[in-house]
mmCIF file of C-alpha atoms in Angstrom:
data_model
loop_
_atom_site.group_PDB
_atom_site.id
_atom_site.type_symbol
_atom_site.label_atom_id
_atom_site.label_comp_id
_atom_site.label_asym_id
_atom_site.label_seq_id
_atom_site.Cartn_x
_atom_site.Cartn_y
_atom_site.Cartn_z
ATOM 1 C CA MET E 1 3.855 -1.820 141.087
ATOM 2 C CA GLU E 2 6.001 -2.273 137.376
ATOM 3 C CA ALA E 3 9.039 -2.526 139.953
ATOM 4 C CA GLU E 4 7.927 -5.572 141.840
ATOM 5 C CA PHE E 5 6.922 -7.580 138.866
ATOM 6 C CA GLN E 6 10.563 -6.434 136.369
ATOM 7 C CA ARG E 7 12.140 -7.905 140.493
ATOM 8 C CA GLY E 8 10.187 -11.093 140.340
ATOM 9 C CA GLU E 9 10.267 -11.618 136.734
ATOM 10 C CA LYS E 10 14.004 -10.683 136.575
ATOM 11 C CA GLU E 11 14.676 -13.596 138.870
ATOM 12 C CA LEU E 12 12.493 -16.259 138.394
ATOM 13 C CA GLY E 13 14.213 -15.683 134.855
ATOM 14 C CA LYS E 14 10.295 -15.596 132.886
ATOM 15 C CA PRO E 15 6.869 -14.430 133.818
ATOM 16 C CA LEU E 16 4.785 -15.731 135.867
ATOM 17 C CA SER E 17 1.270 -17.738 135.491
ATOM 18 C CA THR E 18 -1.293 -16.642 137.484
ATOM 19 C CA SER E 19 -0.541 -19.089 139.774
ATOM 20 C CA ALA E 20 2.558 -18.518 140.983
ATOM 21 C CA ALA E 21 2.525 -14.725 141.090
ATOM 22 C CA ALA E 22 -1.242 -15.035 143.075
ATOM 23 C CA GLN E 23 0.960 -16.835 145.195
ATOM 24 C CA TYR E 24 5.126 -14.556 145.018
ATOM 25 C CA TYR E 25 4.407 -10.833 144.766
ATOM 26 C CA ASP E 26 3.274 -9.095 147.525
ATOM 27 C CA PHE E 27 1.551 -5.711 147.638
ATOM 28 C CA THR E 28 -0.038 -6.024 151.253
ATOM 29 C CA ASP E 29 0.657 -2.643 151.891
ATOM 30 C CA LEU E 30 0.805 -0.597 148.125
ATOM 31 C CA LYS E 31 -3.071 -2.170 147.910
ATOM 32 C CA TRP E 32 -4.112 -0.645 150.982
ATOM 33 C CA ALA E 33 -2.909 2.048 149.938
ATOM 34 C CA LEU E 34 -4.040 2.490 145.828
ATOM 35 C CA TYR E 35 -6.817 1.875 148.056
ATOM 36 C CA LYS E 36 -7.088 4.259 150.217
ATOM 37 C CA ASP E 37 -6.058 6.838 147.230
ATOM 38 C CA MET E 38 -8.708 5.853 145.668
ATOM 39 C CA ALA E 39 -11.292 5.528 148.320
ATOM 40 C CA PHE E 40 -10.877 9.306 148.723
ATOM 41 C CA LEU E 41 -11.213 10.314 144.886
ATOM 42 C CA GLY E 42 -15.108 8.235 145.013
ATOM 43 C CA LEU E 43 -13.295 4.982 143.001
ATOM 44 C CA VAL E 44 -14.094 3.142 145.278
ATOM 45 C CA THR E 45 -17.748 3.377 144.835
ATOM 46 C CA ALA E 46 -18.293 4.163 141.157
ATOM 47 C CA GLY E 47 -17.881 0.990 139.236
ATOM 48 C CA GLU E 48 -19.149 0.196 135.180
ATOM 49 C CA PHE E 49 -17.826 -2.196 134.462
ATOM 50 C CA ASP E 50 -18.581 -6.058 134.821
ATOM 51 C CA GLN E 51 -16.462 -7.893 136.818
ATOM 52 C CA ALA E 52 -16.525 -11.356 135.134
ATOM 53 C CA ASN E 53 -15.420 -9.339 131.664
ATOM 54 C CA LEU E 54 -12.248 -7.035 133.122
ATOM 55 C CA GLY E 55 -9.840 -9.208 132.127
ATOM 56 C CA LYS E 56 -10.704 -8.844 128.373
ATOM 57 C CA TYR E 57 -11.652 -5.082 129.109
ATOM 58 C CA VAL E 58 -8.623 -4.924 130.766
ATOM 59 C CA SER E 59 -6.217 -6.256 127.160
ATOM 60 C CA GLU E 60 -8.597 -3.571 125.259
ATOM 61 C CA LEU E 61 -7.439 -1.003 127.133
ATOM 62 C CA GLU E 62 -3.467 -2.198 126.543
ATOM 63 C CA GLN E 63 -5.052 -2.170 122.826
ATOM 64 C CA GLU E 64 -5.327 1.561 121.930
ATOM 65 C CA LYS E 65 -2.409 4.345 121.740
ATOM 66 C CA ASN E 66 -4.945 7.319 123.187
ATOM 67 C CA PRO E 67 -7.154 5.655 126.147
ATOM 68 C CA ASP E 68 -10.193 7.031 127.007
ATOM 69 C CA PRO E 69 -9.255 8.149 130.910
ATOM 70 C CA ILE E 70 -12.734 8.293 131.447
ATOM 71 C CA ALA E 71 -12.970 4.561 131.167
ATOM 72 C CA CYS E 72 -9.444 4.674 132.767
ATOM 73 C CA PHE E 73 -11.054 5.891 136.189
ATOM 74 C CA ARG E 74 -14.407 3.419 135.341
ATOM 75 C CA LEU E 75 -12.555 0.425 134.837
ATOM 76 C CA LEU E 76 -10.209 1.044 138.227
ATOM 77 C CA ALA E 77 -12.738 1.282 139.505
ATOM 78 C CA THR E 78 -14.301 -1.670 138.696
ATOM 79 C CA THR E 79 -11.617 -2.989 140.620
ATOM 80 C CA VAL E 80 -12.405 -1.894 144.503
ATOM 81 C CA GLN E 81 -15.989 -1.765 144.050
ATOM 82 C CA GLY E 82 -18.538 -4.009 146.464
ATOM 83 C CA ASN E 83 -16.506 -7.052 148.177
ATOM 84 C CA ASN E 84 -12.901 -6.533 146.535
ATOM 85 C CA TYR E 85 -10.772 -5.379 148.682
ATOM 86 C CA PRO E 86 -11.557 -7.752 152.042
ATOM 87 C CA SER E 87 -11.875 -10.500 149.777
ATOM 88 C CA GLY E 88 -8.466 -10.316 149.193
ATOM 89 C CA PHE E 89 -9.988 -9.828 144.655
ATOM 90 C CA PHE E 90 -8.298 -5.919 144.348
ATOM 91 C CA GLU E 91 -4.613 -7.713 145.264
ATOM 92 C CA TYR E 92 -5.545 -10.386 142.747
ATOM 93 C CA LEU E 93 -6.043 -8.547 140.201
ATOM 94 C CA ILE E 94 -3.297 -6.132 141.517
ATOM 95 C CA LYS E 95 -0.601 -9.809 141.181
ATOM 96 C CA LEU E 96 -3.035 -10.299 137.809
ATOM 97 C CA LYS E 97 -1.358 -6.765 136.546
ATOM 98 C CA TYR E 98 -4.924 -5.852 135.635
ATOM 99 C CA VAL E 99 -4.083 -2.321 138.142
ATOM 100 C CA LEU E 100 -0.965 -1.883 136.685
ATOM 101 C CA GLN E 101 -2.551 -2.133 132.691
ATOM 102 C CA ILE E 102 -5.110 0.376 133.908
ATOM 103 C CA LEU E 103 -2.994 3.132 135.848
ATOM 104 C CA GLN E 104 -0.002 2.960 132.734
ATOM 105 C CA GLY E 105 -3.915 2.974 130.064
ATOM 106 C CA LEU E 106 -4.405 6.132 131.921
ATOM 107 C CA LYS E 107 -0.599 7.392 132.424
ATOM 108 C CA ARG E 108 -1.255 6.784 127.972
ATOM 109 C CA SER E 109 -4.219 9.339 128.428
ATOM 110 C CA PHE E 110 -2.944 11.854 130.169
ATOM 111 C CA GLN E 111 0.471 12.107 127.788
ATOM 112 C CA ALA E 112 -1.918 12.873 125.191
ATOM 113 C CA GLU E 113 -3.206 14.916 125.880
ATOM 114 C CA LEU E 114 -0.245 16.752 126.472
ATOM 115 C CA LYS E 115 0.612 16.585 123.111
#
């Protein structure tokens, strides 16, 4: 996912706007694989955050050096809850880099635990 964002920004020479990213990036295969993995973990029905404020939660998470892993999992679950996958909203959240930022927060939380 991160490599795809870097490739797009390298080709165009700058980060894409939200509307351009929605048209440019193609995460069709990735979104299904990620969705299946999260469904296997039981995260598809476990979202607890308000979807309207998801951007706020993700930006707060990005600023945390040692985020709570459970909060990261709950945020991740929020991205796929309800009708997000069939409606295309999950792919839109991937293109906004929300899913990537949540996964990076989760990685930081595990790295902090290992230290």
